[in-house]
PDB file of C-alpha atoms in Angstrom:
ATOM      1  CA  UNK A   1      80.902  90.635 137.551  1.00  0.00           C
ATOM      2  CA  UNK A   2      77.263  89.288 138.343  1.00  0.00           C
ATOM      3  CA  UNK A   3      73.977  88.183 137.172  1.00  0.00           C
ATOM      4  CA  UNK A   4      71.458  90.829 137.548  1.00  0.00           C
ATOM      5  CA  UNK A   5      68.055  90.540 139.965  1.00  0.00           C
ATOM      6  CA  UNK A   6      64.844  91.249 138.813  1.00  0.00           C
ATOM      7  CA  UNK A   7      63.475  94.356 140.770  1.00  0.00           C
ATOM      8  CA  UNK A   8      60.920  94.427 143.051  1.00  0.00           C
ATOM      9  CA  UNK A   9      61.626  90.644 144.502  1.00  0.00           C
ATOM     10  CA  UNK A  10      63.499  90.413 148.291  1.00  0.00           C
ATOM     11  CA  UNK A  11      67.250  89.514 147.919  1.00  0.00           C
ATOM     12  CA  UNK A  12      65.820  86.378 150.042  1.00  0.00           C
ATOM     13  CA  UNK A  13      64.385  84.997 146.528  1.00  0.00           C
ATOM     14  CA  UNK A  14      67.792  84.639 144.855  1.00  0.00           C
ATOM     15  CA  UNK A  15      69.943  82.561 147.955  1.00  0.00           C
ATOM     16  CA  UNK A  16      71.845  85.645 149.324  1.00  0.00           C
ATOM     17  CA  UNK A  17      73.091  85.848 152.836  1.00  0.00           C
ATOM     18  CA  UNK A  18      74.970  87.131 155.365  1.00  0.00           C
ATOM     19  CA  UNK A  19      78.249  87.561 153.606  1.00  0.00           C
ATOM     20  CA  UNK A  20      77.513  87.689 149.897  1.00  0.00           C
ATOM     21  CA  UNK A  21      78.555  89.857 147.480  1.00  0.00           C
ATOM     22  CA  UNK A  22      76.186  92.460 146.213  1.00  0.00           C
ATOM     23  CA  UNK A  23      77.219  94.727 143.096  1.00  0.00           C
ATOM     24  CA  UNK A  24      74.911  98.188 142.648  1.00  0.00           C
ATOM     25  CA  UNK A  25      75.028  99.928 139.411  1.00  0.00           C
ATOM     26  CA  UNK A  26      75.377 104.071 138.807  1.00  0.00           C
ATOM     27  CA  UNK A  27      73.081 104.633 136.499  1.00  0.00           C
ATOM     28  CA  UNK A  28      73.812 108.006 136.168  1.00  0.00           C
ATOM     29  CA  UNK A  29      70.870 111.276 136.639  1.00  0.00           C
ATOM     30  CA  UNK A  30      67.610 109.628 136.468  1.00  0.00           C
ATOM     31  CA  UNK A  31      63.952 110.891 135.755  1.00  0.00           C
ATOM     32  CA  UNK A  32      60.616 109.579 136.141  1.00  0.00           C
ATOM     33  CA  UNK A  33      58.326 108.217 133.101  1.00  0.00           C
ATOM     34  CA  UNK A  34      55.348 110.179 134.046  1.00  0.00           C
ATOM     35  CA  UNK A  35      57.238 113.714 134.668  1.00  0.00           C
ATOM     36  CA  UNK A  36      58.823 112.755 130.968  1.00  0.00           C
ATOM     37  CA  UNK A  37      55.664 112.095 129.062  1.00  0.00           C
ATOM     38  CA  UNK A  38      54.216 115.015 130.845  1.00  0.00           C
ATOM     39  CA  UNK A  39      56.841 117.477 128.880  1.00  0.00           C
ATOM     40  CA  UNK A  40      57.082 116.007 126.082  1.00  0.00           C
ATOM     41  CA  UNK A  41      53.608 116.235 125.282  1.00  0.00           C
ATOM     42  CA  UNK A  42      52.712 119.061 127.139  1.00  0.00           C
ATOM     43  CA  UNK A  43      55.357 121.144 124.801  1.00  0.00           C
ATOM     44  CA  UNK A  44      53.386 120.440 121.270  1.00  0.00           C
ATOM     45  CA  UNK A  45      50.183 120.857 123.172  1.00  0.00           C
ATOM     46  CA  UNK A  46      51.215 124.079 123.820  1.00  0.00           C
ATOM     47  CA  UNK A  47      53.341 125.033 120.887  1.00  0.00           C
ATOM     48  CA  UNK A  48      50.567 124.629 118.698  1.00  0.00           C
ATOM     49  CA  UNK A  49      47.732 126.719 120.356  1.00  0.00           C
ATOM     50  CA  UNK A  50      50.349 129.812 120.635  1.00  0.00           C
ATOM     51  CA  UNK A  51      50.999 129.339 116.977  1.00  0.00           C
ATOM     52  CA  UNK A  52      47.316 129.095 116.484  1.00  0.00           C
ATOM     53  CA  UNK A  53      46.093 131.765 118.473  1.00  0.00           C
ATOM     54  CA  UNK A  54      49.011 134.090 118.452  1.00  0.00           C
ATOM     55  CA  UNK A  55      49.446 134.573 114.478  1.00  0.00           C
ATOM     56  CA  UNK A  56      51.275 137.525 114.986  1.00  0.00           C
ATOM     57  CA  UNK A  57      54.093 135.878 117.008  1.00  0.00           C
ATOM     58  CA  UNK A  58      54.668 133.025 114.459  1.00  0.00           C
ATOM     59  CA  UNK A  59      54.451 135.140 111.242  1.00  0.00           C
ATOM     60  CA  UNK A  60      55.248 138.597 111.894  1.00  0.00           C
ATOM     61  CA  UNK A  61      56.269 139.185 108.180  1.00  0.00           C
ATOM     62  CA  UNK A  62      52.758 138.612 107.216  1.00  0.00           C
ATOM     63  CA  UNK A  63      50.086 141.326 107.908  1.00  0.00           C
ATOM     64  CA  UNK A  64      47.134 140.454 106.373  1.00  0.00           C
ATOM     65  CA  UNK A  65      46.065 137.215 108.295  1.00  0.00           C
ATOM     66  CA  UNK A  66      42.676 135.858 107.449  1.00  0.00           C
ATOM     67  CA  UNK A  67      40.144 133.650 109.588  1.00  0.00           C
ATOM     68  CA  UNK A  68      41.062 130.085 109.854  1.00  0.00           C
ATOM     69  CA  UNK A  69      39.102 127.664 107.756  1.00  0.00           C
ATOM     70  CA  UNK A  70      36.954 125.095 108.912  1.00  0.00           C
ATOM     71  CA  UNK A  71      40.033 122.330 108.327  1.00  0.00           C
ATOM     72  CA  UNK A  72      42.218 124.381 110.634  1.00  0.00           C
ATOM     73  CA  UNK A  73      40.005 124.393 113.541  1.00  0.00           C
ATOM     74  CA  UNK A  74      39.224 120.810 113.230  1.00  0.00           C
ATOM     75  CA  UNK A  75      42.977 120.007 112.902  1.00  0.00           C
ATOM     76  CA  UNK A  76      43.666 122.150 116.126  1.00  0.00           C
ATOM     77  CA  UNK A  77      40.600 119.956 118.133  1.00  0.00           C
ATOM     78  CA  UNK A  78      42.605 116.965 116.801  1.00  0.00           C
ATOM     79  CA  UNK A  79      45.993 117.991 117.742  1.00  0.00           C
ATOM     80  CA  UNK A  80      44.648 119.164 122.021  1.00  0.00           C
ATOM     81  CA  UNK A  81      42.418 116.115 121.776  1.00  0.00           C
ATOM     82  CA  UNK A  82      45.424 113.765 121.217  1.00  0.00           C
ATOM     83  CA  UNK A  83      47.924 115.080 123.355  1.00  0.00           C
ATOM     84  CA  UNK A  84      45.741 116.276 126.373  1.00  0.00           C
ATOM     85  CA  UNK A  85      44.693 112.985 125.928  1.00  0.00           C
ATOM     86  CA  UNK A  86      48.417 111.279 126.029  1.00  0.00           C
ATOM     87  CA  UNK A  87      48.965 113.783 129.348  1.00  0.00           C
ATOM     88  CA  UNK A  88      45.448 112.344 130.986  1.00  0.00           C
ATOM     89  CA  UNK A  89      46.704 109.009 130.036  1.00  0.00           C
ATOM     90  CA  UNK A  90      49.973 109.542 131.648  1.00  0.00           C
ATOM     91  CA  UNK A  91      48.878 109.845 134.937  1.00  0.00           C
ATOM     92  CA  UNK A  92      45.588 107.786 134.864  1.00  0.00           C
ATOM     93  CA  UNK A  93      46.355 105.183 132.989  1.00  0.00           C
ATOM     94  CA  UNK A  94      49.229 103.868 132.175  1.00  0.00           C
ATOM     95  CA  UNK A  95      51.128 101.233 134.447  1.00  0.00           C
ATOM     96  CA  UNK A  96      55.222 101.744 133.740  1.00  0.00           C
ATOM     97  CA  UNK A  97      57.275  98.764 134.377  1.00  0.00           C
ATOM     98  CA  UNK A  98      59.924 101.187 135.421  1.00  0.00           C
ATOM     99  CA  UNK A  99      60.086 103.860 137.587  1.00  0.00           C
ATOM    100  CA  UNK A 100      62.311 105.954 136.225  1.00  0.00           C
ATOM    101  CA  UNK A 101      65.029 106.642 133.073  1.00  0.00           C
ATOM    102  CA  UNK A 102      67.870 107.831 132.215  1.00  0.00           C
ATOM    103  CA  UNK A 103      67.741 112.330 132.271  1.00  0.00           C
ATOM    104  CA  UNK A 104      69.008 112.406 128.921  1.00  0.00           C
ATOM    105  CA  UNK A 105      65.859 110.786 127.845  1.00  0.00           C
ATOM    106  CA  UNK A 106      63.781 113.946 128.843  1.00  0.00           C
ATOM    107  CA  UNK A 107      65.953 115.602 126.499  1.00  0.00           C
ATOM    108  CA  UNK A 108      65.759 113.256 123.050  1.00  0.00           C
ATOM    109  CA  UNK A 109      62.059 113.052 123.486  1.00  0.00           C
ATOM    110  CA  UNK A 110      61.093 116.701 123.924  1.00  0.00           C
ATOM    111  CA  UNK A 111      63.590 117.763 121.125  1.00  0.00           C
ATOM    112  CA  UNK A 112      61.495 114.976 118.942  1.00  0.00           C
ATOM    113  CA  UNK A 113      57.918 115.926 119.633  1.00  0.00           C
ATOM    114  CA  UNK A 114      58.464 120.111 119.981  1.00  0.00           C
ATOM    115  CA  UNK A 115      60.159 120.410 117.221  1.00  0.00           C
ATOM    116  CA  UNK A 116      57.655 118.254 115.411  1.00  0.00           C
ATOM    117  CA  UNK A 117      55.018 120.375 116.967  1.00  0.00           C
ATOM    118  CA  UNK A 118      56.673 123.400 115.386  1.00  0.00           C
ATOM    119  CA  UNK A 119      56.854 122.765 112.424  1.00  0.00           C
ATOM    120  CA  UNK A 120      53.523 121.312 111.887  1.00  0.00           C
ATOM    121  CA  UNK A 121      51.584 123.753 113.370  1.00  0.00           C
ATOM    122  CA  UNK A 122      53.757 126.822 112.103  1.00  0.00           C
ATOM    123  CA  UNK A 123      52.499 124.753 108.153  1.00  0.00           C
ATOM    124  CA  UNK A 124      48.844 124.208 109.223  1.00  0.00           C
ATOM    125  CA  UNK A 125      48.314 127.703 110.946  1.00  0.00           C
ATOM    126  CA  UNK A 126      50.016 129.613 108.349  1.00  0.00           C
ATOM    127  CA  UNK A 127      47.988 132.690 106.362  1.00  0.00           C
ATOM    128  CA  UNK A 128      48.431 131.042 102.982  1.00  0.00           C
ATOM    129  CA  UNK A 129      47.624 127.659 103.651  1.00  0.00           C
ATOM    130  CA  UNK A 130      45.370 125.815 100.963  1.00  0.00           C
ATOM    131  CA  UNK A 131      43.034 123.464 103.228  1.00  0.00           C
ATOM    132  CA  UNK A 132      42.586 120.254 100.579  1.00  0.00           C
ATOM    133  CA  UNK A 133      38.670 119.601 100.084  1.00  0.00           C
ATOM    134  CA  UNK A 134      36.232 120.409 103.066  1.00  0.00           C
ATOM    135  CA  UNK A 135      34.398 116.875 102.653  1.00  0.00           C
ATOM    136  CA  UNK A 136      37.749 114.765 102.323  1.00  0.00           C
ATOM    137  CA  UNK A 137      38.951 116.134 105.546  1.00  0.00           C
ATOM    138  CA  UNK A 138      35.655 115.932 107.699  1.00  0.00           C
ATOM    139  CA  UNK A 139      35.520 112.393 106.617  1.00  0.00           C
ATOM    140  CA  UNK A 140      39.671 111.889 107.051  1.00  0.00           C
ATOM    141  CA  UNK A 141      39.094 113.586 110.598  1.00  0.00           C
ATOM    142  CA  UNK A 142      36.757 111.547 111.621  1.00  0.00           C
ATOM    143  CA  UNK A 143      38.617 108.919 111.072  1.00  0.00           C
ATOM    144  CA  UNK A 144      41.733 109.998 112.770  1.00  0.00           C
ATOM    145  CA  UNK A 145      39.454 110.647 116.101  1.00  0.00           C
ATOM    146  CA  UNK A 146      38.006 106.942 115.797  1.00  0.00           C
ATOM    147  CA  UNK A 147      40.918 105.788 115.806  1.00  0.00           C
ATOM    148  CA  UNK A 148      42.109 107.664 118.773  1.00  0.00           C
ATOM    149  CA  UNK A 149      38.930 106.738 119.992  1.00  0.00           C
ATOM    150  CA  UNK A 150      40.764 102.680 119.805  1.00  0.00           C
ATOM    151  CA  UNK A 151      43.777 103.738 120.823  1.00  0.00           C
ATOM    152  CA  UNK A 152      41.977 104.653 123.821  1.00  0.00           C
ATOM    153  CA  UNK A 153      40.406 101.773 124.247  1.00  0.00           C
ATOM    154  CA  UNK A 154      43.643  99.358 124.085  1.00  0.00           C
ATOM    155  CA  UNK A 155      45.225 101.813 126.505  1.00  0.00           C
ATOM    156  CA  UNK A 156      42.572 100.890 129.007  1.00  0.00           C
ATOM    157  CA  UNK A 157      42.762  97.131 127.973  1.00  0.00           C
ATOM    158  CA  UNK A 158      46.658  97.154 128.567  1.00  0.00           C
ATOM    159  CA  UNK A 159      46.149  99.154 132.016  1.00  0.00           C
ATOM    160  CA  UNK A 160      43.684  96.323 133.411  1.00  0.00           C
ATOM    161  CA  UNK A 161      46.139  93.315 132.016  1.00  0.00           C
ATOM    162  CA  UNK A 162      47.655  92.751 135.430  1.00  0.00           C
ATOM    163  CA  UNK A 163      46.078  93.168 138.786  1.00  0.00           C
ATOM    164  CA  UNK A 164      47.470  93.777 142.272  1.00  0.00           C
ATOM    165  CA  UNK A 165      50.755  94.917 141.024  1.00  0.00           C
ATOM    166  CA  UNK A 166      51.878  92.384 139.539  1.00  0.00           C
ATOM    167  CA  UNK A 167      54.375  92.564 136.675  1.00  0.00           C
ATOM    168  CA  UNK A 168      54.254  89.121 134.907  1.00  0.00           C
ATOM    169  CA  UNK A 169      53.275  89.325 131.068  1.00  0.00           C
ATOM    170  CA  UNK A 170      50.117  88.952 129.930  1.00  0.00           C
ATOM    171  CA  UNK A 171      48.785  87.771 126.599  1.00  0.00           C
ATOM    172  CA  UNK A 172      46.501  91.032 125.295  1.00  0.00           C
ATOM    173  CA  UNK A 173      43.004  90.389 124.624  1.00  0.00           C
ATOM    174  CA  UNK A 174      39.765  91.497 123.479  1.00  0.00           C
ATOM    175  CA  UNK A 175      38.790  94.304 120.858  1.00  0.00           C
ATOM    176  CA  UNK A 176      41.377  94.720 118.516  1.00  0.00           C
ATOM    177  CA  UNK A 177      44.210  92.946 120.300  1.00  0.00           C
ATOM    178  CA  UNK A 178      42.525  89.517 119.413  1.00  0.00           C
ATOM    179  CA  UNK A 179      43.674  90.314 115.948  1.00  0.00           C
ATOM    180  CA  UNK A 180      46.766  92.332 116.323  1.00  0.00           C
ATOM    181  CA  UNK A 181      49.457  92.176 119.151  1.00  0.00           C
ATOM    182  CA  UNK A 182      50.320  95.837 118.550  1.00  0.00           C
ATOM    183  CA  UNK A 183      46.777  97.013 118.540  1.00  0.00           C
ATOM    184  CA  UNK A 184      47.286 100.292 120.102  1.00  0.00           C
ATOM    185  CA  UNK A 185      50.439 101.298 117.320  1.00  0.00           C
ATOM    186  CA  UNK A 186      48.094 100.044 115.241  1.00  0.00           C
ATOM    187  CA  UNK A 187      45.729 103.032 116.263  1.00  0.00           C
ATOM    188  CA  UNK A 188      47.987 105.238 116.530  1.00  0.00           C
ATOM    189  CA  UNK A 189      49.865 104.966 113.216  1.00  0.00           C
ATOM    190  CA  UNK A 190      46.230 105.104 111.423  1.00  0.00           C
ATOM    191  CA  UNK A 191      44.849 108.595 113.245  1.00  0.00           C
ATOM    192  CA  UNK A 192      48.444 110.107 111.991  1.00  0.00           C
ATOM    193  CA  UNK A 193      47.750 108.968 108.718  1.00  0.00           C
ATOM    194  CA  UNK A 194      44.281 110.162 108.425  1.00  0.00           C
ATOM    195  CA  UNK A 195      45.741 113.479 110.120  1.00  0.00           C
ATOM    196  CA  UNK A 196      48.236 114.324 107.312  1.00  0.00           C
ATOM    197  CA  UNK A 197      45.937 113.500 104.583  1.00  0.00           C
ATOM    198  CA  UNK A 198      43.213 115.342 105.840  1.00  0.00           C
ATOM    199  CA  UNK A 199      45.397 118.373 106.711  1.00  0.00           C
ATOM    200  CA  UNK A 200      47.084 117.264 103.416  1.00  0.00           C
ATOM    201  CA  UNK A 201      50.653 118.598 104.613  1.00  0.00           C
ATOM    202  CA  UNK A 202      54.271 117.233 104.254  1.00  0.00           C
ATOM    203  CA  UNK A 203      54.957 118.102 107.918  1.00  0.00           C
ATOM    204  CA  UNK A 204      52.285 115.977 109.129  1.00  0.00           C
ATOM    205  CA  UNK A 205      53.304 113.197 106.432  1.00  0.00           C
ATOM    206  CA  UNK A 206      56.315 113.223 107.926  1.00  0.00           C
ATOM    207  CA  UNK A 207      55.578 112.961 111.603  1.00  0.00           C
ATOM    208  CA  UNK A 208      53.489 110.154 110.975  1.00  0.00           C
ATOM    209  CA  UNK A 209      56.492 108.340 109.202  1.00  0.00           C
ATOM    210  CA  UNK A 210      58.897 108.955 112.253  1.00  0.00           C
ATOM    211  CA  UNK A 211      56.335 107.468 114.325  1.00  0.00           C
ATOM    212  CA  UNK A 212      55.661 104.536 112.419  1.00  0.00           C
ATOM    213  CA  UNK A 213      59.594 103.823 111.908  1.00  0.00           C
ATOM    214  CA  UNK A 214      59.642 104.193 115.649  1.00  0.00           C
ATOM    215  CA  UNK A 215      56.774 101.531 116.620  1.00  0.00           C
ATOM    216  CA  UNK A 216      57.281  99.191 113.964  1.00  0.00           C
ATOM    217  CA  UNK A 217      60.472  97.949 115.690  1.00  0.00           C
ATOM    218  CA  UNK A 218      58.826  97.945 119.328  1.00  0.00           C
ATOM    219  CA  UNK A 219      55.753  96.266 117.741  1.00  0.00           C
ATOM    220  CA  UNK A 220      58.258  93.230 116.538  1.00  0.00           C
ATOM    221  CA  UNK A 221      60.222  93.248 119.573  1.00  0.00           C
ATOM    222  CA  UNK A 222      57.316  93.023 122.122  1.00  0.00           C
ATOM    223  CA  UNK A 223      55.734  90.382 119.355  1.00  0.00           C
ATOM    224  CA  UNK A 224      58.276  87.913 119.662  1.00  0.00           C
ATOM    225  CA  UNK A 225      58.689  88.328 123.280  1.00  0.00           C
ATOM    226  CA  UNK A 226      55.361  87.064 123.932  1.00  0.00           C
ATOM    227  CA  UNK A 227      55.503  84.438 121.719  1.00  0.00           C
ATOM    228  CA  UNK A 228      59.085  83.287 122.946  1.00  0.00           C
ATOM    229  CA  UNK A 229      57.270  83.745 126.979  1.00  0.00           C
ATOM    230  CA  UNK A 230      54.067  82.162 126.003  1.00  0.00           C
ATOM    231  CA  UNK A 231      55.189  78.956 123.691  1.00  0.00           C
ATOM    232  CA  UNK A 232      52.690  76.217 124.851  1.00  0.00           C
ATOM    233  CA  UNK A 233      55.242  74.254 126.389  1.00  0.00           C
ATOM    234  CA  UNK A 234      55.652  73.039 130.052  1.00  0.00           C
ATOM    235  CA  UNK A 235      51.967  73.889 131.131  1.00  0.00           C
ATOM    236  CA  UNK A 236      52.068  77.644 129.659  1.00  0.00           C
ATOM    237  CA  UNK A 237      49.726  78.844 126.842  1.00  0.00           C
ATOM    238  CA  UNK A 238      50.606  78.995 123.564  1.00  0.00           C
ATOM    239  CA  UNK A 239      50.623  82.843 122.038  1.00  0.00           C
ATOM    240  CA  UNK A 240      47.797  82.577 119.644  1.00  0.00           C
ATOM    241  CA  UNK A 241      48.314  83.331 115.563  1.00  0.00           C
ATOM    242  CA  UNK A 242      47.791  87.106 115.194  1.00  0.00           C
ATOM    243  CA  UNK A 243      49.291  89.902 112.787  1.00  0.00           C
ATOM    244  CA  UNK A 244      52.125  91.859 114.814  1.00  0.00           C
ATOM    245  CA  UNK A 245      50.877  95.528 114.057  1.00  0.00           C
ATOM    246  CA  UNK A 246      49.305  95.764 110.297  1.00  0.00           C
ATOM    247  CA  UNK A 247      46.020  93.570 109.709  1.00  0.00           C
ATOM    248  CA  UNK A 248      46.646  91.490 106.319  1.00  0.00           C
ATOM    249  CA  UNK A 249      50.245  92.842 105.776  1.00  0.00           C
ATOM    250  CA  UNK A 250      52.737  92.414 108.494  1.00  0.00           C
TER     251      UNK A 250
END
């Protein structure tokens, strides 16, 4: 056995010489972040304009297929906004602590977010679907795009947290992460929710559940990591008192 090393530091840093014993791990088939996220986004992005603009293909049982209403279009701006926005993001933004993970991974998460895609858009897109009120979902949209308008914004916040490289933790601040550690699940979980009641569809309902059972978790974890890393003792700051992911309830 051994004690793992931190990546990215020369063996130098933790006393080995000539004539210690090194241990390497298999980690098996592995697969980069970015070429990950790219699929697994890239597949609902897709799904859901065939299913949109291809009627025919999706619902070849039904022949009399009318125009989309005015809360199908706007759902369909959400939907590429979000994940053309996730792909951009990808590659322009975010900063992965890791360069790669485990193929299998490339796998779980496309299965999750195309089938997802799916079955959403094969509900929203369909002939006979009942669009809720027109005013509800304007408002309700435009609410789901300001907050992907935030989540945005944190993304770009969390990007510029470190400089030169460097992969030390540092406390979140400014905008909504001086009230919230989780600010950008935060953002997220809200424009799903404002999605599914402005679409006013189980499917939707249902994504945004999965992703909120997903994040809650993460949003705990990475909470009391930074409060365990940054506990005001020895010379370090102290994590300062804010809600882990929901304002005025968790």
């Amino acid at each position: 056995g051994g004690t793992p090393r931190a990546a990215g530091k020369p063996l130098s840093e933790f006393g080995i010489t000539d004539g210690s014993t090194i241990f390497f791990k298999d980690l098996g088939p592995q697969i980069g972040y970015a070429t990950v996220f790219f699929w697994e986004y890239f597949g609902p992005l897709a799904l859901y304009a065939a299913v949109y603009f291809l009627p025919q293909l999706a619902y070849p049982h039904i022949s009399e297929r009318p125009e989309k209403n005015l809360v199908q279009k706007l759902a369909l701006l959400f939907w590429t906004f979000h994940y053309a926005k996730r792909i951009l993001e990808t590659f322009f933004v975010h900063r992965f602590s890791h360069g790669t993970m485990p193929i299998f991974n490339l796998y779980k998460n496309c299965s999750y977010y195309w089938t997802f895609g799916a079955y959403i858009s094969w509900f929203i897109n369909h002939p006979l679907y009942t669009a809720p009120p027109l005013e509800r979902s304007i408002i309700l949209f435009t609410l789901a795009m300001t907050a992907e308008l935030a989540n945005l914004k944190c993304h770009l916040i969390q990007a510029n947290l470190r400089s030169g490289g460097s992969k030390e933790y540092v406390i979140p601040s400014g905008f909504l992460f001086d009230y919230i550690t989780c600010a950008n699940y935060t953002a997220e979980i809200a424009a799903w929710l404002a999605f599914s009641a402005a679409t006013q569809t189980v499917a939707a309902a249902l994504f945004a559940t999965a992703g909120t059972c997903q994040m809650v978790p993460w949003a705990v974890q990475k909470h009391k990591r930074l409060r365990k890393i940054f506990d005001g003792k020895d010379g370090r700051k102290r994590y300062p008192k804010r809600w882990i992911i929901f304002p005025l309830v968790f």
